């Protein structure tokens, strides 16, 4: 038994040792813009990329405009969404939702919750029908609030803005730029449907996503179950309380 | 408060990776480890793994003044940030039922024939598919042990678990892999036999 266990362990260690798990050039191009890489080039094998990008601010702007479409190949990258090359995914795995308890799951005291999150939490002042908070999760840097009326489930996300967060949508998804909360956001209707072992993107699926950024915080409204019109989502977003 | 006293306050609380050069060296030395760890946790796609690793280092950069420890402690700190980033993302993606893509990967080919590479890749996909159905804690133990090659003692210390608990989890994971990879191989053999 022990010998068999050891043999299996060695086989797995060999498999993962051989697997070429390395970041692509896209990653290094992105990291060349990181705050710690901007003033002088990074050491090591990626020095030449950093040097080129750090040459002048103007060169960075021009170069990035060229790099994004080249490195993303057939994928279109929006501000909040990344469009996959296809509407079908043959091999998909459904992860068990086994999340640990959040740092705080109570929004009664917004100041206390904001202190845990590290930013001023905003909540919608206007919600349609009987919809109300059913769950909240506050962690350093991110907050998730779930609303439901028993039929429609809406998840409101807010978090410290990071440069690269992106959601995958199908090739056929229509990403629309929409004015929301005083800034421009992006809206997508549709979702991934499970078909056999894979997934198919369906523009007519009930789910919808609205994302925007304001004052260093990224916001998202996700319709998880049921249906909600784009205008309703925007109205909810426009009703967010002011940061305290 | 004067700008001089602000500078002094900042210097007084600065950590070993507060400076740009020190943080850049940390990034250069550790990003391959963080990348492999995140890949082990979510199984791809590569672009998403890269995004999570980028966010991990950006968050570490923002919190660098609050970290105090040596290089090993810094690796553990980065892996903890990466793990939280993975959890946050999948929590945010519950709308999509927590989906991950499985991708083919390339293998170091010096000692493998093309045929062996195909077999290796098939085995890779089978293992990844099973790993992604493990619970969160088991996936983490798997990634630390087999993707990063950590010893049981290191894993136990990092996760704050008893070594025996880590070992028991590893045995369960391996037993499951042995059983399910074998089952899948048998099903494939049968399908190929009938076509």
CSV table of C-alpha atoms in Angstrom, one decimal:
chain,number,residue,atom,x,y,z
A,1,UNK,CA,0.0,0.0,0.0
A,2,UNK,CA,2.8,2.4,1.0
A,3,UNK,CA,4.8,1.5,-2.0
A,4,UNK,CA,1.8,2.1,-4.3
A,5,UNK,CA,1.1,5.4,-2.6
A,6,UNK,CA,4.7,6.5,-3.1
A,7,UNK,CA,4.7,5.4,-6.7
A,8,UNK,CA,1.5,7.4,-7.4
A,9,UNK,CA,3.0,10.4,-5.6
A,10,UNK,CA,6.2,10.2,-7.7
A,11,UNK,CA,4.1,9.9,-10.9
A,12,UNK,CA,2.1,13.0,-10.1
A,13,UNK,CA,5.2,15.0,-9.0
A,14,UNK,CA,6.8,14.0,-12.4
A,15,UNK,CA,3.7,15.0,-14.3
A,16,UNK,CA,3.5,18.5,-12.8
A,17,UNK,CA,7.3,18.9,-13.0
A,18,UNK,CA,7.2,18.2,-16.7
A,19,UNK,CA,4.2,20.4,-17.4
A,20,UNK,CA,5.3,23.7,-18.8
A,21,UNK,CA,3.3,25.9,-16.5
A,22,UNK,CA,4.6,29.4,-17.3
A,23,UNK,CA,3.0,32.7,-17.9
A,24,UNK,CA,2.7,34.0,-21.4
A,25,UNK,CA,4.3,37.1,-22.9
A,26,UNK,CA,0.9,38.9,-22.3
A,27,UNK,CA,1.4,38.5,-18.5
A,28,UNK,CA,4.9,40.0,-18.7
A,29,UNK,CA,3.7,42.9,-20.9
A,30,UNK,CA,1.0,43.6,-18.2
A,31,UNK,CA,3.5,43.3,-15.4
A,32,UNK,CA,5.8,45.7,-17.1
A,33,UNK,CA,3.2,48.4,-16.3
A,34,UNK,CA,3.0,47.3,-12.6
A,35,UNK,CA,3.9,50.1,-10.1
A,36,UNK,CA,7.1,48.4,-9.0
A,37,UNK,CA,8.3,48.0,-12.6
A,38,UNK,CA,7.6,51.5,-13.9
A,39,UNK,CA,10.6,53.4,-12.6
A,40,UNK,CA,13.3,51.0,-13.7
A,41,UNK,CA,13.3,47.7,-15.7
A,42,UNK,CA,12.8,44.4,-14.0
A,43,UNK,CA,15.8,42.1,-13.7
A,44,UNK,CA,16.0,38.8,-15.4
A,45,UNK,CA,14.8,37.3,-18.7
A,46,UNK,CA,12.0,39.8,-19.2
A,47,UNK,CA,14.3,42.8,-18.9
A,48,UNK,CA,14.0,43.7,-22.6
A,49,UNK,CA,10.2,43.9,-22.6
A,50,UNK,CA,10.4,46.1,-19.5
A,51,UNK,CA,13.0,48.3,-21.0
A,52,UNK,CA,11.0,48.9,-24.1
A,53,UNK,CA,7.9,49.7,-22.2
A,54,UNK,CA,9.6,52.0,-19.7
A,55,UNK,CA,11.4,54.0,-22.4
A,56,UNK,CA,8.9,56.9,-22.5
A,57,UNK,CA,5.3,57.3,-21.3
A,58,UNK,CA,4.3,58.0,-24.9
A,59,UNK,CA,5.9,54.9,-26.1
A,60,UNK,CA,4.0,52.9,-23.4
A,61,UNK,CA,0.7,54.3,-24.6
A,62,UNK,CA,1.4,53.6,-28.3
A,63,UNK,CA,2.9,50.2,-27.6
A,64,UNK,CA,0.0,49.1,-25.4
A,65,UNK,CA,-2.5,50.0,-28.0
A,66,UNK,CA,-0.7,47.7,-30.4
A,67,UNK,CA,0.0,44.9,-27.9
A,68,UNK,CA,-3.5,44.3,-26.7
A,69,UNK,CA,-5.1,43.2,-30.0
A,70,UNK,CA,-1.9,41.2,-31.0
A,71,UNK,CA,-1.5,39.2,-27.8
A,72,UNK,CA,-5.2,38.5,-27.3
A,73,UNK,CA,-5.4,37.1,-30.8
A,74,UNK,CA,-9.0,36.3,-31.6
A,75,UNK,CA,-10.2,37.4,-28.2
A,76,UNK,CA,-11.7,40.8,-27.8
A,77,UNK,CA,-10.8,42.5,-24.5
A,78,UNK,CA,-13.3,45.0,-23.1
A,79,UNK,CA,-12.8,46.9,-19.9
A,80,UNK,CA,-14.6,44.4,-17.7
A,81,UNK,CA,-15.1,41.4,-20.0
A,82,UNK,CA,-12.9,39.1,-22.1
A,83,UNK,CA,-14.7,37.6,-25.1
A,84,UNK,CA,-13.8,34.0,-25.6
A,85,UNK,CA,-12.9,32.8,-29.1
A,86,UNK,CA,-16.0,30.5,-29.2
A,87,UNK,CA,-19.5,30.1,-27.8
A,88,UNK,CA,-18.9,26.5,-26.9
A,89,UNK,CA,-16.5,25.0,-24.4
A,90,UNK,CA,-16.1,21.2,-24.7
A,91,UNK,CA,-14.5,20.5,-21.4
A,92,UNK,CA,-15.8,22.3,-18.4
A,93,UNK,CA,-15.6,21.5,-14.7
A,94,UNK,CA,-18.1,22.6,-12.2
A,95,UNK,CA,-16.4,23.5,-9.0
A,96,UNK,CA,-17.9,22.6,-5.7
A,97,UNK,CA,-18.9,25.9,-4.0
A,98,UNK,CA,-17.0,25.2,-0.8
A,99,UNK,CA,-16.1,28.7,0.4
A,100,UNK,CA,-14.9,29.5,3.8
A,101,UNK,CA,-16.8,31.9,6.0
A,102,UNK,CA,-16.3,35.6,5.2
A,103,UNK,CA,-14.6,37.9,7.6
A,104,UNK,CA,-18.0,39.5,8.2
A,105,UNK,CA,-21.5,38.6,7.0
A,106,UNK,CA,-23.5,41.5,8.5
A,107,UNK,CA,-24.1,44.9,7.0
A,108,UNK,CA,-26.0,46.4,9.9
A,109,UNK,CA,-23.1,48.5,10.8
A,110,UNK,CA,-21.9,49.9,7.5
A,111,UNK,CA,-18.9,51.8,9.0
A,112,UNK,CA,-17.7,48.6,10.7
A,113,UNK,CA,-18.2,46.6,7.5
A,114,UNK,CA,-16.4,49.4,5.5
A,115,UNK,CA,-13.4,49.2,7.9
A,116,UNK,CA,-13.2,45.4,7.2
A,117,UNK,CA,-13.5,45.9,3.5
A,118,UNK,CA,-11.0,48.7,3.4
A,119,UNK,CA,-13.2,51.1,1.4
A,120,UNK,CA,-16.5,52.8,1.8
A,121,UNK,CA,-19.3,50.3,1.1
A,122,UNK,CA,-22.2,51.7,-1.0
A,123,UNK,CA,-25.7,50.1,-1.1
A,124,UNK,CA,-28.6,50.6,-3.5
A,125,UNK,CA,-31.4,52.9,-2.1
A,126,UNK,CA,-33.9,51.7,-4.7
A,127,UNK,CA,-34.7,48.1,-5.3
A,128,UNK,CA,-37.6,46.7,-7.4
A,129,UNK,CA,-40.6,45.0,-5.8
A,130,UNK,CA,-40.1,42.7,-2.8
A,131,UNK,CA,-36.4,42.2,-3.4
A,132,UNK,CA,-34.3,42.3,-0.2
A,133,UNK,CA,-30.9,41.3,1.2
A,134,UNK,CA,-30.6,37.6,1.8
A,135,UNK,CA,-26.8,37.3,2.3
A,136,UNK,CA,-23.7,39.4,2.6
A,137,UNK,CA,-20.0,38.7,2.6
A,138,UNK,CA,-17.4,41.2,3.6
A,139,UNK,CA,-13.7,40.5,3.1
A,140,UNK,CA,-10.7,42.8,2.9
A,141,UNK,CA,-10.9,44.3,-0.6
A,142,UNK,CA,-14.2,42.8,-1.6
A,143,UNK,CA,-17.9,42.8,-0.7
A,144,UNK,CA,-20.7,40.7,-2.1
A,145,UNK,CA,-24.4,41.2,-1.2
A,146,UNK,CA,-27.1,38.9,-2.5
A,147,UNK,CA,-30.7,40.2,-2.9
A,148,UNK,CA,-33.7,38.0,-3.7
A,149,UNK,CA,-37.5,38.0,-3.8
A,150,UNK,CA,-37.7,34.3,-4.1
A,151,UNK,CA,-37.7,34.4,-7.9
A,152,UNK,CA,-35.0,36.8,-9.0
A,153,UNK,CA,-31.6,36.7,-7.4
A,154,UNK,CA,-29.3,39.7,-7.8
A,155,UNK,CA,-25.7,39.8,-6.6
A,156,UNK,CA,-24.1,43.2,-6.0
A,157,UNK,CA,-20.3,43.1,-5.9
A,158,UNK,CA,-17.9,45.9,-5.0
A,159,UNK,CA,-14.2,45.8,-4.5
A,160,UNK,CA,-10.9,47.6,-4.6
A,161,UNK,CA,-10.1,48.2,-8.3
A,162,UNK,CA,-7.4,45.9,-9.6
A,163,UNK,CA,-6.1,46.3,-13.1
A,164,UNK,CA,-6.9,42.9,-14.6
A,165,UNK,CA,-10.1,41.5,-13.3
A,166,UNK,CA,-12.1,40.2,-16.2
A,167,UNK,CA,-15.1,38.0,-16.8
A,168,UNK,CA,-15.3,35.6,-19.7
A,169,UNK,CA,-18.2,35.8,-22.1
A,170,UNK,CA,-18.9,33.9,-25.2
A,171,UNK,CA,-17.9,34.9,-28.7
A,172,UNK,CA,-21.5,35.8,-29.5
A,173,UNK,CA,-22.0,38.0,-26.4
A,174,UNK,CA,-22.9,41.6,-27.0
A,175,UNK,CA,-21.0,43.9,-24.7
A,176,UNK,CA,-22.7,47.3,-24.5
A,177,UNK,CA,-21.2,50.5,-23.1
A,178,UNK,CA,-23.8,52.1,-20.8
A,179,UNK,CA,-23.9,55.2,-18.7
A,180,UNK,CA,-24.2,54.2,-15.0
A,181,UNK,CA,-23.6,55.8,-11.7
A,182,UNK,CA,-22.2,58.9,-13.4
A,183,UNK,CA,-19.6,57.0,-15.4
A,184,UNK,CA,-19.5,54.6,-18.3
A,185,UNK,CA,-20.0,50.9,-17.6
A,186,UNK,CA,-20.4,47.7,-19.6
A,187,UNK,CA,-23.5,45.5,-19.8
A,188,UNK,CA,-23.9,41.9,-21.1
A,189,UNK,CA,-27.0,39.8,-21.2
A,190,UNK,CA,-26.6,36.1,-21.4
A,191,UNK,CA,-24.8,33.3,-19.7
A,192,UNK,CA,-23.1,30.0,-20.0
A,193,UNK,CA,-25.5,27.0,-20.2
A,194,UNK,CA,-24.4,23.6,-19.3
A,195,UNK,CA,-24.7,21.2,-22.2
A,196,UNK,CA,-23.4,17.6,-21.6
A,197,UNK,CA,-19.8,17.9,-20.3
A,198,UNK,CA,-19.4,21.4,-21.8
A,199,UNK,CA,-20.8,24.9,-21.9
A,200,UNK,CA,-22.6,26.9,-24.5
A,201,UNK,CA,-22.9,30.7,-24.3
A,202,UNK,CA,-26.6,31.8,-24.7
A,203,UNK,CA,-27.5,35.4,-25.3
A,204,UNK,CA,-31.1,34.6,-24.3
A,205,UNK,CA,-30.2,33.2,-20.9
A,206,UNK,CA,-31.8,35.1,-18.1
A,207,UNK,CA,-28.5,36.2,-16.5
A,208,UNK,CA,-27.1,39.6,-17.0
A,209,UNK,CA,-24.1,41.5,-15.9
A,210,UNK,CA,-23.4,45.2,-15.4
A,211,UNK,CA,-20.0,46.4,-14.4
A,212,UNK,CA,-18.5,49.9,-13.8
A,213,UNK,CA,-15.8,51.6,-11.8
A,214,UNK,CA,-15.9,54.7,-9.8
A,215,UNK,CA,-13.3,56.4,-7.6
A,216,UNK,CA,-11.1,53.4,-7.4
A,217,UNK,CA,-13.8,50.9,-6.6
A,218,UNK,CA,-15.2,48.3,-9.1
A,219,UNK,CA,-18.9,47.5,-9.0
A,220,UNK,CA,-20.9,44.7,-10.5
A,221,UNK,CA,-24.5,43.7,-10.6
A,222,UNK,CA,-25.2,40.1,-11.6
A,223,UNK,CA,-28.6,38.7,-12.2
A,224,UNK,CA,-28.1,35.1,-11.1
A,225,UNK,CA,-31.6,33.8,-11.3
A,226,UNK,CA,-34.8,35.1,-12.8
A,227,UNK,CA,-34.9,38.1,-15.2
A,228,UNK,CA,-34.2,41.8,-14.8
A,229,UNK,CA,-34.3,44.4,-17.5
A,230,UNK,CA,-31.1,46.4,-18.3
A,231,UNK,CA,-32.9,49.7,-17.3
A,232,UNK,CA,-33.8,48.2,-13.9
A,233,UNK,CA,-30.2,47.3,-13.3
A,234,UNK,CA,-29.0,50.7,-14.2
A,235,UNK,CA,-31.7,52.3,-12.0
A,236,UNK,CA,-30.4,50.2,-9.0
A,237,UNK,CA,-26.9,51.2,-9.8
A,238,UNK,CA,-27.8,54.9,-10.1
A,239,UNK,CA,-29.4,54.7,-6.6
A,240,UNK,CA,-26.3,53.7,-4.8
A,241,UNK,CA,-25.7,55.6,-1.6
A,242,UNK,CA,-22.8,58.1,-1.5
A,243,UNK,CA,-19.6,56.9,0.1
A,244,UNK,CA,-19.3,57.9,3.8
B,1,UNK,CA,1.9,67.0,10.2
B,2,UNK,CA,4.9,68.0,8.1
B,3,UNK,CA,6.0,66.1,5.0
B,4,UNK,CA,9.3,65.3,6.8
B,5,UNK,CA,7.5,63.7,9.7
B,6,UNK,CA,5.2,61.8,7.3
B,7,UNK,CA,8.3,60.5,5.5
B,8,UNK,CA,9.7,59.4,8.9
B,9,UNK,CA,6.5,57.7,9.8
B,10,UNK,CA,6.5,55.8,6.5
B,11,UNK,CA,10.1,54.8,6.8
B,12,UNK,CA,9.5,53.6,10.4
B,13,UNK,CA,6.7,51.2,9.3
B,14,UNK,CA,8.3,50.1,6.0
B,15,UNK,CA,8.7,46.4,5.5
B,16,UNK,CA,11.5,44.5,3.7
B,17,UNK,CA,9.6,44.7,0.4
B,18,UNK,CA,8.4,48.3,0.7
B,19,UNK,CA,10.9,49.6,-1.8
B,20,UNK,CA,10.4,49.2,-5.6
B,21,UNK,CA,13.7,47.3,-6.1
B,22,UNK,CA,13.1,44.9,-3.3
B,23,UNK,CA,9.5,44.2,-4.4
B,24,UNK,CA,10.7,43.8,-8.0
B,25,UNK,CA,13.2,41.2,-6.9
B,26,UNK,CA,10.5,39.5,-4.9
B,27,UNK,CA,8.2,39.4,-8.0
B,28,UNK,CA,11.0,38.1,-10.2
B,29,UNK,CA,11.9,35.3,-7.8
B,30,UNK,CA,8.4,34.2,-6.8
B,31,UNK,CA,5.9,34.8,-9.6
B,32,UNK,CA,6.6,31.4,-11.2
B,33,UNK,CA,5.7,29.7,-7.9
B,34,UNK,CA,2.5,31.8,-7.5
B,35,UNK,CA,1.6,31.0,-11.1
B,36,UNK,CA,2.0,27.3,-10.7
B,37,UNK,CA,0.1,27.4,-7.4
B,38,UNK,CA,-2.9,29.2,-8.9
B,39,UNK,CA,-2.8,26.9,-12.0
B,40,UNK,CA,-2.9,24.0,-9.6
B,41,UNK,CA,-5.9,25.5,-7.8
B,42,UNK,CA,-8.1,26.4,-10.8
B,43,UNK,CA,-6.7,24.3,-13.6
B,44,UNK,CA,-6.8,27.1,-16.2
B,45,UNK,CA,-7.4,28.9,-18.5
B,46,UNK,CA,-3.9,30.3,-18.5
B,47,UNK,CA,-5.2,33.9,-19.1
B,48,UNK,CA,-7.3,33.7,-16.0
B,49,UNK,CA,-4.4,32.3,-14.0
B,50,UNK,CA,-2.3,35.2,-15.2
B,51,UNK,CA,-5.0,37.7,-14.2
B,52,UNK,CA,-5.2,36.2,-10.7
B,53,UNK,CA,-1.4,36.2,-10.3
B,54,UNK,CA,-1.3,39.9,-11.5
B,55,UNK,CA,-3.9,40.8,-9.0
B,56,UNK,CA,-2.1,38.9,-6.3
B,57,UNK,CA,1.0,40.9,-6.8
B,58,UNK,CA,-0.9,44.2,-7.1
B,59,UNK,CA,-2.6,43.5,-3.7
B,60,UNK,CA,0.8,42.5,-2.2
B,61,UNK,CA,2.2,45.8,-3.5
B,62,UNK,CA,-0.6,47.7,-1.9
B,63,UNK,CA,-0.1,45.9,1.5
B,64,UNK,CA,3.7,45.7,1.3
B,65,UNK,CA,4.3,48.1,4.2
B,66,UNK,CA,2.4,45.8,6.5
B,67,UNK,CA,4.4,42.7,5.7
B,68,UNK,CA,7.5,41.8,7.7
B,69,UNK,CA,9.2,38.5,7.2
B,70,UNK,CA,11.9,36.7,5.2
B,71,UNK,CA,11.6,35.3,1.7
B,72,UNK,CA,10.0,32.0,2.8
B,73,UNK,CA,7.4,33.9,4.8
B,74,UNK,CA,6.9,36.2,1.7
B,75,UNK,CA,6.1,33.2,-0.4
B,76,UNK,CA,3.5,32.0,2.1
B,77,UNK,CA,2.1,35.5,2.3
B,78,UNK,CA,1.8,35.7,-1.5
B,79,UNK,CA,0.2,32.2,-1.7
B,80,UNK,CA,-2.4,33.3,0.9
B,81,UNK,CA,-3.3,36.4,-1.1
B,82,UNK,CA,-3.5,34.3,-4.3
B,83,UNK,CA,-5.8,31.8,-2.6
B,84,UNK,CA,-8.1,34.6,-1.3
B,85,UNK,CA,-8.1,36.0,-4.8
B,86,UNK,CA,-9.2,32.7,-6.3
B,87,UNK,CA,-11.9,32.4,-3.7
B,88,UNK,CA,-13.2,35.9,-4.3
B,89,UNK,CA,-13.3,35.3,-8.0
B,90,UNK,CA,-15.2,32.1,-7.8
B,91,UNK,CA,-17.5,33.6,-5.3
B,92,UNK,CA,-18.1,36.4,-7.7
B,93,UNK,CA,-18.7,33.9,-10.5
B,94,UNK,CA,-21.3,31.8,-8.8
B,95,UNK,CA,-23.6,33.1,-11.5
B,96,UNK,CA,-21.7,31.0,-13.9
B,97,UNK,CA,-21.8,27.9,-11.6
B,98,UNK,CA,-18.1,28.1,-10.9
B,99,UNK,CA,-16.7,27.1,-14.2
B,100,UNK,CA,-13.2,26.5,-15.2
B,101,UNK,CA,-11.7,25.6,-18.6
B,102,UNK,CA,-9.3,22.7,-19.0
B,103,UNK,CA,-6.5,23.3,-21.4
B,104,UNK,CA,-3.8,21.1,-23.0
B,105,UNK,CA,-0.4,22.0,-21.8
B,106,UNK,CA,3.0,21.4,-23.2
B,107,UNK,CA,5.5,19.0,-21.5
B,108,UNK,CA,9.2,19.2,-21.3
B,109,UNK,CA,9.9,16.9,-24.2
B,110,UNK,CA,13.5,15.8,-24.0
B,111,UNK,CA,12.7,12.3,-22.9
B,112,UNK,CA,9.2,11.8,-24.3
B,113,UNK,CA,8.2,10.5,-27.7
B,114,UNK,CA,5.3,12.2,-29.5
B,115,UNK,CA,3.1,9.3,-28.5
B,116,UNK,CA,4.1,9.6,-24.9
B,117,UNK,CA,3.4,13.3,-25.0
B,118,UNK,CA,-0.2,12.6,-26.2
B,119,UNK,CA,-0.6,10.1,-23.4
B,120,UNK,CA,0.9,12.5,-20.9
B,121,UNK,CA,-1.5,15.2,-22.0
B,122,UNK,CA,-4.5,12.9,-21.7
B,123,UNK,CA,-3.4,12.0,-18.2
B,124,UNK,CA,-3.0,15.6,-17.4
B,125,UNK,CA,-6.5,16.4,-18.5
B,126,UNK,CA,-7.9,13.5,-16.5
B,127,UNK,CA,-6.0,14.5,-13.4
B,128,UNK,CA,-7.0,18.2,-13.7
B,129,UNK,CA,-10.7,17.3,-14.2
B,130,UNK,CA,-10.7,15.3,-11.0
B,131,UNK,CA,-8.7,17.8,-9.0
B,132,UNK,CA,-11.2,20.5,-9.9
B,133,UNK,CA,-14.0,18.5,-8.3
B,134,UNK,CA,-12.1,18.2,-5.0
B,135,UNK,CA,-13.2,20.5,-2.2
B,136,UNK,CA,-11.3,23.8,-1.7
B,137,UNK,CA,-9.0,22.6,1.1
B,138,UNK,CA,-8.1,19.4,-0.8
B,139,UNK,CA,-7.3,21.3,-4.0
B,140,UNK,CA,-5.0,23.5,-2.0
B,141,UNK,CA,-3.2,20.6,-0.4
B,142,UNK,CA,-2.9,19.0,-3.9
B,143,UNK,CA,-1.5,22.2,-5.4
B,144,UNK,CA,1.1,22.6,-2.6
B,145,UNK,CA,2.2,19.0,-2.6
B,146,UNK,CA,2.2,18.1,-6.3
B,147,UNK,CA,2.4,21.3,-8.2
B,148,UNK,CA,4.8,23.1,-5.9
B,149,UNK,CA,6.4,19.9,-4.5
B,150,UNK,CA,6.2,21.0,-0.9
B,151,UNK,CA,6.7,18.5,1.9
B,152,UNK,CA,3.8,17.4,4.2
B,153,UNK,CA,5.5,19.3,7.1
B,154,UNK,CA,5.6,22.6,5.1
B,155,UNK,CA,2.0,22.2,4.0
B,156,UNK,CA,0.8,21.5,7.6
B,157,UNK,CA,2.6,24.6,8.8
B,158,UNK,CA,1.3,26.8,6.0
B,159,UNK,CA,-2.3,25.7,6.4
B,160,UNK,CA,-2.2,25.4,10.2
B,161,UNK,CA,-3.1,21.8,10.1
B,162,UNK,CA,-1.8,18.6,11.8
B,163,UNK,CA,0.7,16.7,9.6
B,164,UNK,CA,-1.5,13.6,10.0
B,165,UNK,CA,-4.5,15.5,8.6
B,166,UNK,CA,-2.5,16.6,5.6
B,167,UNK,CA,-1.3,13.0,5.0
B,168,UNK,CA,-4.8,11.6,5.3
B,169,UNK,CA,-6.1,14.1,2.8
B,170,UNK,CA,-3.3,13.3,0.4
B,171,UNK,CA,-4.1,9.6,0.6
B,172,UNK,CA,-7.8,10.2,-0.1
B,173,UNK,CA,-6.9,12.4,-3.1
B,174,UNK,CA,-4.5,9.8,-4.5
B,175,UNK,CA,-7.0,7.0,-4.0
B,176,UNK,CA,-9.7,9.0,-5.8
B,177,UNK,CA,-7.3,9.8,-8.6
B,178,UNK,CA,-6.2,6.2,-9.0
B,179,UNK,CA,-9.8,5.0,-9.1
B,180,UNK,CA,-11.3,7.6,-11.4
B,181,UNK,CA,-8.4,7.8,-13.8
B,182,UNK,CA,-8.5,4.0,-14.1
B,183,UNK,CA,-12.3,4.2,-14.7
B,184,UNK,CA,-12.0,6.8,-17.4
B,185,UNK,CA,-9.3,4.8,-19.1
B,186,UNK,CA,-11.5,1.7,-19.1
B,187,UNK,CA,-14.5,3.7,-20.5
B,188,UNK,CA,-12.2,5.1,-23.3
B,189,UNK,CA,-10.9,1.6,-24.1
B,190,UNK,CA,-14.5,0.3,-24.3
B,191,UNK,CA,-15.5,3.2,-26.6
B,192,UNK,CA,-12.6,2.7,-28.9
B,193,UNK,CA,-13.3,-1.1,-28.9
B,194,UNK,CA,-16.9,-0.5,-30.1
B,195,UNK,CA,-16.0,2.0,-32.9
